[in-house]
XYZ file of C-alpha atoms in Angstrom:
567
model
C 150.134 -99.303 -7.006
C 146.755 -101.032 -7.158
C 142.835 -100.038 -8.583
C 140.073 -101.108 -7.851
C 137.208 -102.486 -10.351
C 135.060 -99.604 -10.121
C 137.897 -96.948 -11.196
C 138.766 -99.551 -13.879
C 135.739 -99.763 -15.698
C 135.025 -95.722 -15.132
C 138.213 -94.908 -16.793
C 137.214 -97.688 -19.289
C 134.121 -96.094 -20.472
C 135.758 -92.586 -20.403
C 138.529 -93.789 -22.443
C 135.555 -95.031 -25.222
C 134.525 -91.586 -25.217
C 131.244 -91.986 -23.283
C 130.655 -88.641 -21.685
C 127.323 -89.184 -19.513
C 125.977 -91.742 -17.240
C 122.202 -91.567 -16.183
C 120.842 -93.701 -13.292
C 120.189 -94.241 -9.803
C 122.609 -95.830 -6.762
C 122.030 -98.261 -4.281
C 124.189 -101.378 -3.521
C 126.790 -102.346 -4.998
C 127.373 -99.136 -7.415
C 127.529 -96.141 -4.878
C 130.790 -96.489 -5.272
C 130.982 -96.782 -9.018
C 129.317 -93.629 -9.146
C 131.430 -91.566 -7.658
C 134.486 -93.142 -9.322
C 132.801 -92.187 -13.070
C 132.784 -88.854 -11.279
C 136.344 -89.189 -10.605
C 137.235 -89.947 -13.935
C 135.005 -87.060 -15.745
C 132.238 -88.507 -16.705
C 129.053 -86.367 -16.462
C 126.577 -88.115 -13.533
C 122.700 -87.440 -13.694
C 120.644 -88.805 -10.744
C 117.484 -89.801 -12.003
C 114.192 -90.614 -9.940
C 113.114 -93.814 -11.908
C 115.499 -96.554 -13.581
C 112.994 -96.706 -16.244
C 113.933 -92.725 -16.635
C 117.307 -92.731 -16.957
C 117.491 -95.435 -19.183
C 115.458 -92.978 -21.728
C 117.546 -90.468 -21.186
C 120.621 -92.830 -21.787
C 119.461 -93.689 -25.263
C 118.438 -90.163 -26.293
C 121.814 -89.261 -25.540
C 123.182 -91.740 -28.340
C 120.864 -90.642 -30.613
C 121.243 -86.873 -30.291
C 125.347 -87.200 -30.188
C 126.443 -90.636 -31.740
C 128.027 -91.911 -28.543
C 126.112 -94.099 -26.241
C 125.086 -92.606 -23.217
C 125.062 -95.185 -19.800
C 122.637 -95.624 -17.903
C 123.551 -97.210 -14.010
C 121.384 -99.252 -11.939
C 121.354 -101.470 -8.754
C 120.686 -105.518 -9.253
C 117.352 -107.107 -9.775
C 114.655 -104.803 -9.416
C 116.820 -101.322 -10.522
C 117.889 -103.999 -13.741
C 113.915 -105.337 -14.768
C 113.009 -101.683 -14.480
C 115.660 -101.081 -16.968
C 114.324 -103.498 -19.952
C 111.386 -101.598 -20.634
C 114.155 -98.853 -21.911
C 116.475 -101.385 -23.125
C 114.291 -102.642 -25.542
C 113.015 -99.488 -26.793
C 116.415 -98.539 -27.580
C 116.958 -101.592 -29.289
C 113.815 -101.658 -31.669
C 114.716 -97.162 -31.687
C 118.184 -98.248 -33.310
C 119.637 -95.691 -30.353
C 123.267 -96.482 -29.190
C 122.835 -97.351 -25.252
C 125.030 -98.824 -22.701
C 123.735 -100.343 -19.534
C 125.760 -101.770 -16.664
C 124.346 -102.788 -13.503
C 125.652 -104.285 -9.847
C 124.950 -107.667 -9.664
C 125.107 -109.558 -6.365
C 128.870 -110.921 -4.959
C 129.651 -114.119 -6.351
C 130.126 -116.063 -3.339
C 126.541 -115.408 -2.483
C 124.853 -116.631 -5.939
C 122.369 -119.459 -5.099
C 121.955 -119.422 -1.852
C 119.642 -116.546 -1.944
C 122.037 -113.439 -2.093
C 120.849 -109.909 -1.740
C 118.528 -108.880 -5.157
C 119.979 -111.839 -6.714
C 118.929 -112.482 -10.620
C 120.104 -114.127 -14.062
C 120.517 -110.954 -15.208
C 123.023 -111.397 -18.169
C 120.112 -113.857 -19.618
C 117.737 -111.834 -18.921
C 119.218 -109.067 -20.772
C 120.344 -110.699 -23.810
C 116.576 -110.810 -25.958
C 116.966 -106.839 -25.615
C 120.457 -106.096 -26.319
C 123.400 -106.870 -28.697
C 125.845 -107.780 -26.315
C 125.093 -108.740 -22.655
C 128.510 -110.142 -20.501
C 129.612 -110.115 -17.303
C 133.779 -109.451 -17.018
C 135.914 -112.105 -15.617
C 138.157 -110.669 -13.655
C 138.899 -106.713 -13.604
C 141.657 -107.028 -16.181
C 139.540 -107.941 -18.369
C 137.005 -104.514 -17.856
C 138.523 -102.924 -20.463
C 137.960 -105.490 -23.280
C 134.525 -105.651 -22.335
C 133.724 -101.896 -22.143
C 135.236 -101.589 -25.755
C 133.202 -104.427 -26.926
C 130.089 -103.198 -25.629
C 130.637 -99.696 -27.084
C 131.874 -100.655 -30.442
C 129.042 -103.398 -30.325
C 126.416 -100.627 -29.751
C 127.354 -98.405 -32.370
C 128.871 -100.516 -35.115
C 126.126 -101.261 -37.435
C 122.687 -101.176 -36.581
C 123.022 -99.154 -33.004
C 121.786 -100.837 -30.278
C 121.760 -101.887 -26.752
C 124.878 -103.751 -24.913
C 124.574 -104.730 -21.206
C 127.807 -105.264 -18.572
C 126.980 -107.245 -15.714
C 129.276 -106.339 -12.203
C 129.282 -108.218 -9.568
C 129.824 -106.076 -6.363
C 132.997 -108.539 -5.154
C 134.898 -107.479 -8.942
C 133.932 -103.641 -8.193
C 135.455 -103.341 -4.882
C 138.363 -106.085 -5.736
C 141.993 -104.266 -5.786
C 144.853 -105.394 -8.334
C 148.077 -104.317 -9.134
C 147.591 -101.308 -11.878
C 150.124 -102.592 -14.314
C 148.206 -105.921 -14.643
C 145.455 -104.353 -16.277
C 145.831 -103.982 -20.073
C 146.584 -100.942 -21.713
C 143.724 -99.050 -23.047
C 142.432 -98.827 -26.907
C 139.989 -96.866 -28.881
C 138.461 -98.568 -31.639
C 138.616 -96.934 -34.771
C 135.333 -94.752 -35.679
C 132.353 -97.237 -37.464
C 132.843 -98.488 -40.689
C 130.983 -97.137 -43.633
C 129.143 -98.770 -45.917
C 129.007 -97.873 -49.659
C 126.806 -98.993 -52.355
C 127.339 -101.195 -54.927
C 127.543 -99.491 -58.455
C 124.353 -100.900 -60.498
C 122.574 -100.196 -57.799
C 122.548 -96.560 -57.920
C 122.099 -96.702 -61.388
C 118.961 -99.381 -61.106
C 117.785 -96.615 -58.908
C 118.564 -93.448 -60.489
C 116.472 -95.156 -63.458
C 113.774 -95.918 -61.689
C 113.183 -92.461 -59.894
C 113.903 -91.300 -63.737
C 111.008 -92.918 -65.015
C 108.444 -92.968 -62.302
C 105.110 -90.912 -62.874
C 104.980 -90.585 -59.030
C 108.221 -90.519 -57.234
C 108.707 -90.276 -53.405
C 111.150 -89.866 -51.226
C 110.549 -90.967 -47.112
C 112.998 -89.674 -44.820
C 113.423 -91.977 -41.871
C 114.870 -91.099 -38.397
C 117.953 -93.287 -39.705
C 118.706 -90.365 -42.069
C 118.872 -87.843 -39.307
C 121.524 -90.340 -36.985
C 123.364 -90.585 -40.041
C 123.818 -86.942 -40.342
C 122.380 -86.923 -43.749
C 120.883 -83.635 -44.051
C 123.130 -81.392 -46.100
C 123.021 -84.524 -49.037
C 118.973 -85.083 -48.710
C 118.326 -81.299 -48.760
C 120.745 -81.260 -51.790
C 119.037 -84.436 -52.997
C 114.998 -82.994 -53.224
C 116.320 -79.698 -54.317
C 118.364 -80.440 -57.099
C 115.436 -83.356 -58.618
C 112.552 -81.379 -57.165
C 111.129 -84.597 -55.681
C 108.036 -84.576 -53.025
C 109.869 -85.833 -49.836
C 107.649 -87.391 -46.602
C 109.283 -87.130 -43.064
C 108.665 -90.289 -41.068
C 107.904 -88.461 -37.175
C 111.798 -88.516 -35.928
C 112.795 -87.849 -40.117
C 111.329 -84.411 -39.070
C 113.717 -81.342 -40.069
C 116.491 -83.630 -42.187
C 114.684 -81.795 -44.735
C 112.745 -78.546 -42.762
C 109.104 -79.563 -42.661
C 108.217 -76.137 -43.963
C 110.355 -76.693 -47.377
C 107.928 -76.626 -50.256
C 108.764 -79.819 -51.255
C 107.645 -81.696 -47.900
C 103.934 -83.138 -48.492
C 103.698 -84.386 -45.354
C 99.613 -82.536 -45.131
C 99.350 -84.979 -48.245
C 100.756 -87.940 -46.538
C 97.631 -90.367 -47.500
C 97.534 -89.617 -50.761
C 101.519 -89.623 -51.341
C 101.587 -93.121 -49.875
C 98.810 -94.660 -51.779
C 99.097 -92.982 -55.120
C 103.162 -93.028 -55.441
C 104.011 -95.379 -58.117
C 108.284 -95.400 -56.684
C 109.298 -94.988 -53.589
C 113.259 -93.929 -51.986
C 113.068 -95.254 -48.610
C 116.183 -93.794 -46.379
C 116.644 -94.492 -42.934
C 112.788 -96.034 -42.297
C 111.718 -99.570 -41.642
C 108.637 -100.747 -43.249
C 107.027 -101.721 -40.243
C 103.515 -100.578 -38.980
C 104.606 -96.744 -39.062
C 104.563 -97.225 -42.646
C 101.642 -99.572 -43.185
C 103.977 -102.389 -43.498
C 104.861 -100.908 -46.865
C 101.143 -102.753 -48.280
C 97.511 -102.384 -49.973
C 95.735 -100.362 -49.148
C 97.809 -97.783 -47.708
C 100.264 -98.485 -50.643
C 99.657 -99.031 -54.136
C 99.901 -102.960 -55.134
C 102.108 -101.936 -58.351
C 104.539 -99.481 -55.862
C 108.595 -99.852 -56.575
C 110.227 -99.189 -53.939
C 114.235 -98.278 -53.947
C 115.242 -99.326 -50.126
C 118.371 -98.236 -48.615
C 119.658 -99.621 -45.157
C 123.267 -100.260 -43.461
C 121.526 -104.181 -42.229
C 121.268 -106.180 -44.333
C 118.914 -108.346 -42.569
C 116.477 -105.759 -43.334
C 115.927 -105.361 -46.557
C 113.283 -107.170 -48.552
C 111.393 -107.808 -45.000
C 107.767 -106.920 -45.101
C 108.102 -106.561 -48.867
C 110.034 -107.185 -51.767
C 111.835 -104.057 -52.864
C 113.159 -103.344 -56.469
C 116.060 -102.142 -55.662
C 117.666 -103.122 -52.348
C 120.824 -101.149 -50.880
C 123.098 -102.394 -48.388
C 124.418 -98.771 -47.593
C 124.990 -96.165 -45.261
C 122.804 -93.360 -46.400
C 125.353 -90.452 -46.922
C 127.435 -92.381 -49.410
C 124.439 -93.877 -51.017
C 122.806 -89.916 -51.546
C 126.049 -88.831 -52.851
C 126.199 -90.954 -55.405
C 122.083 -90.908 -56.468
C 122.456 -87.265 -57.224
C 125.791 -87.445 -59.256
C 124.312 -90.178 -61.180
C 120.644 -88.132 -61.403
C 123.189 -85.392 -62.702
C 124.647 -87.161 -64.918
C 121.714 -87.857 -66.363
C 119.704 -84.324 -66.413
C 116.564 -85.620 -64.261
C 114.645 -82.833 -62.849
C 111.319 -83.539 -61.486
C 108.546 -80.981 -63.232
C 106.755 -79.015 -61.084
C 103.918 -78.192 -63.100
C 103.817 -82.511 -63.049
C 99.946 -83.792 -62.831
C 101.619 -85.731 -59.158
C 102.983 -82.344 -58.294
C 99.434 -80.645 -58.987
C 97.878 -83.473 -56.802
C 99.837 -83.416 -53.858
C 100.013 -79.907 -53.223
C 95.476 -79.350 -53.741
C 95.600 -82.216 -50.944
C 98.191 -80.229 -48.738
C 96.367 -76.940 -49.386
C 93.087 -78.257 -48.604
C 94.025 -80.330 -45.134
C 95.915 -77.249 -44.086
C 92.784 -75.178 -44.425
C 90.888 -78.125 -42.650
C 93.394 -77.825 -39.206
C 93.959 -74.269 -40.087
C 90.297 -73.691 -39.038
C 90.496 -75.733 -36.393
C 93.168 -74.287 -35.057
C 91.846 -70.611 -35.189
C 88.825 -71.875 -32.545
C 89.863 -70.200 -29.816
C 86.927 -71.086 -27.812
C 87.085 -72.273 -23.943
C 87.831 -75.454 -23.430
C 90.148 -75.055 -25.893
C 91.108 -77.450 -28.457
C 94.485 -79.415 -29.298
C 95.059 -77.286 -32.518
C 94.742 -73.829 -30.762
C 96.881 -74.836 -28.245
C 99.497 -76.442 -31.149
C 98.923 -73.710 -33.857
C 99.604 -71.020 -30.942
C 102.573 -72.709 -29.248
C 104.264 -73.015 -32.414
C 104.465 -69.141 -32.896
C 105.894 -68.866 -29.777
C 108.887 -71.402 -29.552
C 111.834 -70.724 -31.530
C 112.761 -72.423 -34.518
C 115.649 -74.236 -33.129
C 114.102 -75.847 -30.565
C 114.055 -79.302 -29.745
C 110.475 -81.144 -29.498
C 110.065 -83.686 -27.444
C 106.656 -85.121 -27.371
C 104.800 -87.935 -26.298
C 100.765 -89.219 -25.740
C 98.328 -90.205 -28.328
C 96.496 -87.286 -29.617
C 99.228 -84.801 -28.068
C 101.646 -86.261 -30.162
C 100.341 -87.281 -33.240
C 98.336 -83.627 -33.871
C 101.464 -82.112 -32.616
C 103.587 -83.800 -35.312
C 101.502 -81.689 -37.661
C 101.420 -78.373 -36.256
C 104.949 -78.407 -33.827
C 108.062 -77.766 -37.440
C 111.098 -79.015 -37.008
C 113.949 -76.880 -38.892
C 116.779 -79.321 -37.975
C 117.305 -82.893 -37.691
C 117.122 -84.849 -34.314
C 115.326 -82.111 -33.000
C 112.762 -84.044 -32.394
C 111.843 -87.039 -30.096
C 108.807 -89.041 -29.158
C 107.396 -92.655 -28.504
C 109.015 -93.453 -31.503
C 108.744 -97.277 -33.230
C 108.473 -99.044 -29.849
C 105.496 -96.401 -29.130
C 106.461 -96.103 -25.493
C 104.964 -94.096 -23.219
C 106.644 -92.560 -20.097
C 109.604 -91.360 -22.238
C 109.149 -87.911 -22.817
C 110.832 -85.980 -19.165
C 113.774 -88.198 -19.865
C 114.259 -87.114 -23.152
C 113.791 -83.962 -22.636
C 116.356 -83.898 -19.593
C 118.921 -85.782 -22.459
C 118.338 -83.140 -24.980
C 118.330 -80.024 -22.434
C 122.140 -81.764 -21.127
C 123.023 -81.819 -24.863
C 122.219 -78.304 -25.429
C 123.870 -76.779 -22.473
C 127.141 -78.529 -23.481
C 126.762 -78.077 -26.874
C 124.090 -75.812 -28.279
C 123.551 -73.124 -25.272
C 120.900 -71.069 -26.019
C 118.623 -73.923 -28.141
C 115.362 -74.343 -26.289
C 114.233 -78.262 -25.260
C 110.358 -77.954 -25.229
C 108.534 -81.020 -23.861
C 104.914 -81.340 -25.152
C 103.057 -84.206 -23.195
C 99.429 -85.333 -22.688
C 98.294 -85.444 -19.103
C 98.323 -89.264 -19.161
C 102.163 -89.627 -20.218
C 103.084 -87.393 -18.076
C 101.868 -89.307 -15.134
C 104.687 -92.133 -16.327
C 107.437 -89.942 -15.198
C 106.348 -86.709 -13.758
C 108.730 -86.679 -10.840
C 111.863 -86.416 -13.291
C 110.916 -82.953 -12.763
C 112.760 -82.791 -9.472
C 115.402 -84.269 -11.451
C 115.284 -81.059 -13.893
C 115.409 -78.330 -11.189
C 118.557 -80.124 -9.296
C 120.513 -80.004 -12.324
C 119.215 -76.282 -13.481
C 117.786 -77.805 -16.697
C 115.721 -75.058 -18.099
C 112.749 -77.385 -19.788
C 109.472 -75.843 -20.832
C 106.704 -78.864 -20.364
C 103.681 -77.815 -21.650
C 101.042 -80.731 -20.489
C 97.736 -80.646 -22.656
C 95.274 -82.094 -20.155
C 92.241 -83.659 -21.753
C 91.208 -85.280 -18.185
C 92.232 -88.761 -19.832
C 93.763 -91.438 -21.844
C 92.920 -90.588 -25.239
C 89.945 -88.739 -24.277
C 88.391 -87.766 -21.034
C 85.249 -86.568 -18.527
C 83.867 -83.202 -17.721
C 83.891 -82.256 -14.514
C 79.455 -83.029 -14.798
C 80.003 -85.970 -15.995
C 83.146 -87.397 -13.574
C 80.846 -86.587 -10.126
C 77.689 -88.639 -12.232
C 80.893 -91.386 -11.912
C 81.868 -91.087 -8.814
C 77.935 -91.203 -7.019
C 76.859 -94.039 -9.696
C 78.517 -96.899 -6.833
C 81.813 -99.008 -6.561
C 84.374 -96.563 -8.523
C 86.011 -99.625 -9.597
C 83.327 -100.812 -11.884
C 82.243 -97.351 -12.781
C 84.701 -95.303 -13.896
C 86.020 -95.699 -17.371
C 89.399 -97.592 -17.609
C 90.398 -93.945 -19.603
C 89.400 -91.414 -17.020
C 91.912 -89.686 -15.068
C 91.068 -86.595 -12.555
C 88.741 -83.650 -14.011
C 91.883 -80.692 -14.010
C 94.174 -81.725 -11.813
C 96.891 -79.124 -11.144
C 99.992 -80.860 -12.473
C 101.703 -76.909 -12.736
C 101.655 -77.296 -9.251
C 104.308 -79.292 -8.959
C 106.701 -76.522 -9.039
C 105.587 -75.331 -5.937
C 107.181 -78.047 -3.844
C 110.730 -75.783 -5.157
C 109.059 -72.867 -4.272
C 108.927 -72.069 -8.100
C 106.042 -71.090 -10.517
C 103.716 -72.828 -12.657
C 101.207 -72.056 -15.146
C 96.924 -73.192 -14.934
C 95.663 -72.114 -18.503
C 92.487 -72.141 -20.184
C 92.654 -69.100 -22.788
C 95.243 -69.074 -25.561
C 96.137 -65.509 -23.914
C 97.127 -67.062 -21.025
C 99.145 -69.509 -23.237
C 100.945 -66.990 -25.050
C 102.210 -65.414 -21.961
C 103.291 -68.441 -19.957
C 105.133 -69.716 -22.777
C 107.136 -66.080 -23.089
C 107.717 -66.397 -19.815
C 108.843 -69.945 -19.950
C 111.310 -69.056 -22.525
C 113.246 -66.551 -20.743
C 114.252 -69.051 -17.940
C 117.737 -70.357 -18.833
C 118.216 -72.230 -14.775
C 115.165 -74.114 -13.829
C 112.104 -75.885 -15.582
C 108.569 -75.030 -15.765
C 105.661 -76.398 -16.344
C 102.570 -75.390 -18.230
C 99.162 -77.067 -17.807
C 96.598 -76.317 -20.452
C 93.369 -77.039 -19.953
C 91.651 -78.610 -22.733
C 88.598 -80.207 -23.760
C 87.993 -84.323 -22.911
C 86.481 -84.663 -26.108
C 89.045 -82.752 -28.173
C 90.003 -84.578 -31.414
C 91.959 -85.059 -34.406
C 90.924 -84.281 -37.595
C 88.825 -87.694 -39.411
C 91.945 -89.610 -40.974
C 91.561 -91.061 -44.756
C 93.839 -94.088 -42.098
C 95.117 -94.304 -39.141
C 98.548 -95.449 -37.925
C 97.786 -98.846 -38.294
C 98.525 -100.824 -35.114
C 96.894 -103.807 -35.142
C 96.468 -106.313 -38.233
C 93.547 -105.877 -39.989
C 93.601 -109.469 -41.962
């Protein structure tokens, strides 16, 4: 009895437990495809490498086990490292294999030929290509184990098209084996109590929830954690709904304030990288302890020197911070001077975007159109959002109740990732959560990055409401006055704005070419009713185009996410 290499490595990767594979065929891996078919595994045909590697990544993230994303050699690969490498700086568990040209035509110019192992390896954390097909199975392991075991990452199998369509006898190829689940990490001792002391004594205590707190499934503990001290907690954007961003104790409307005025600091699951100001003066203040927990190593003590550094996964590290807070009878006062601080700061920004938010004039504004989507959606729903404005005004107005219910650009701040997403999370909740809602919030420029996934969404029945908040342009855009002034001023190329993008164009539209329905809105009436419409559809997507103003803004920052160094 003899297999072939492409059943081999399906049944490999089944046999790790990886349940979807996202990509798009072409020589060699048509018939790899269909083999992962064979052996269960749940295919996605996506419309753009690029695409499915996003969705690949959001799989790991939203369910623990890498997701795979399948591409042809050369060109289908290089498309891929845009997504590889956000999934490695995300932290998301991914899996990528790709064909790679047959063996016996490597340097003498074979078909889409390319180092592609090496060119892999500065985005992953394991890039090989298998031997021989007996030796499949030791590779898929590694690259699974390798991609979830400690920091998640990226891992990248290379197959030639000669070892996919080679035959050998069955019984030479090894036996399967699982590896056992990851390895925790606990904390030392003294460091819990250096910590518990130092929350115990600060004047200003603060706890930031990181998106590595929601992977780690730390919610029940950090909601136990804030609750039981009463400490102010600050969501980083994907450390949304660990703790629900309506709890009293989230300050995120105070986030300035808590970040430069909090005297110790409980980082869990964040990175002190430019999300957080690099963790430095002035959005920090110069005298700031901070108590930082993370399961690398390598990490801690990196853009500053923290007080208390914790090797740690983040569940066993909570656990024992509030027996040892216990132990010692801390409770956080509410009636506290910081307490009275943070909460005048949230009170008055919430009145500033509250007011904002209730001007309902035409062309509408980003914080009508947030403030009134939010009523609508339920509270379960995953958010998936991405664009610059779109997403960082939604982050204040679009609540997240639960964790990983949210995704976006995320700490790689790419653009172009939102339909895939949103097609990962909608998979996730048919198979696991049916009746949870995937809404996909995007500005009209990120959308353009991967618009046609929405053929994608209505051939596998994925019921995703995109609402696209069309300002006319990249960060801000033209009136319609002021884009034909362009376009009769001479050469377009010189004259348009690098920013400007078409005056309204009719991206609901798009649904037409399935003979289904889209939404053209101006009026927050006409936004309350396409989104109840929207939300009854449980079989197809939709997509809602809202009409806002080019000059629409955010409210003035104290600082902005700081992107560039300001030395």
């Amino acid at each position: 009895m003899e297999v072939d290499g492409n059943t081999v490595l399906a049944r490999s990767l089944k046999e790790q437990g990886v349940e979807y594979v996202f990509g798009i065929v072409g020589i060699p891996v048509v018939e790899l495809s269909m083999a992962m078919q064979a052996e269960g595994l749940k295919y996605i045909g996506m419309r753009n490498e690029q695409s499915a590697c996003y969705a690949a990544q959001a799989i790991g993230y939203l369910t623990g086990k890498p997701g795979v994303c399948l591409v042809v050699p050369g060109p289908g690969l290089l498309h891929v490292t845009a997504g590889m490498a956000n999934a490695q700086i995300n932290c998301w568990p991914l899996i990528v294999v790709a064909g790679a040209a047959f063996q016996d035509h490597e340097g003498i110019g074979a078909f889409q030929e390319c180092p592609q192992v090496d060119l892999s390896r500065p985005y992953c954390k394991y890039a090989a290509r298998p031997a021989s097909i007996p030796l499949i199975p030791q590779h898929v392991e590694k690259a699974v184990r390798l991609a979830c075991y400690g920091r998640p990452g990226v891992a990248y199998l290379d197959m030639p098209g000669n070892l996919l369509l080679a035959r050998v006898p069955e019984d030479s190829v090894p036996k399967q084996y699982v590896h056992p689940e990851r390895p925790i990490a606990f904390p030392d001792t003294k460091s819990i109590k250096e910590a518990a002391h130092l929350l115990a004594k600060a004047k200003r205590p603060l706890v930031i929830v990181g998106k590595g707190a929601a992977y780690a499934h730390a919610e029940l503990h950090l909601r136990q954690l804030v609750h039981q001290t009463n400490l102010p907690f600050l969501p980083t954007p994907m450390g949304k709904g660990v703790v629900p961003d309506l709890d009293p104790q989230c300050v995120a409307p105070a986030r300035t304030l808590a970040l430069q005025k909090a005297d110790v600091i409980l980082l869990l699951g964040a990175r002190l990288n430019w999300m957080l100001h690099f963790g430095r003066q002035p959005r920090f203040s110069p005298n700031v302890k901070i108590i930082q927990v993370d399961l690398s190593a390598e990490e801690l003590h990196n853009s500053v020197m923290s007080s208390v550094a914790v090797q740690s996964d983040i569940v066993p590290f909570t656990e024992q911070l509030i027996d040892e807070l216990a132990s010692m009878h801390f409770y956080f006062d509410k009636n506290n001077d910081w307490w009275i601080d943070l909460k005048a700061k949230c009170e008055k920004n919430k009145k500033i975007v509250q007011q904002m938010a209730m001007d309902k004039k035409v062309p509408l504004n980003y914080h009508a159109v947030f403030h009134h989507l939010q009523e609508l959606i339920p509270k379960d729903a995953i958010i998936v959002s991405e664009g610059a404005n779109t997403m960082d005004i939604g982050r204040t107005f679009l609540h997240n109740k639960w964790p990983r219910h949210r995704l976006d650009a995320g700490t790689f701040g790419t653009m172009g990732v939102g339909p895939g997403f949103a097609i990962a999370a909608a998979l996730v909740c048919r198979d696991r959560f049916p009746g949870e809602k995937v809404i996909c919030v995007e500005g009209d420029s990120a959308f353009g990055f991967s618009g046609m996934e929405i053929e994608t969404m209505v051939r596998y029945q994925l019921p995703v409401v995109i609402v696209v908040v069309n300002n006319n342009g990249i960060y801000s855009g033209f009136d319609l006055e002021a884009y034909n002034e362009m376009r009769t001023a001479g050469d377009l190329t010189k004259v348009t704005p690098p920013s400007a993008l078409n005056v309204e164009t009719h991206y609901e539209a798009m649904m037409n070419m399935f003979g289904l329905k889209g939404h053209f809105i101006r009026s927050i009436p006409e936004l309350q009713q396409a989104v109840k419409e929207a939300l009854t559809l449980t079989d197809r997507p939709t997509i809602i185009n809202v009409i806002i103003s080019p000059t629409a803004d955010r409210k003035p920052q104290d600082f902005q996410w700081l992107t560039e160094s300001k030395l």
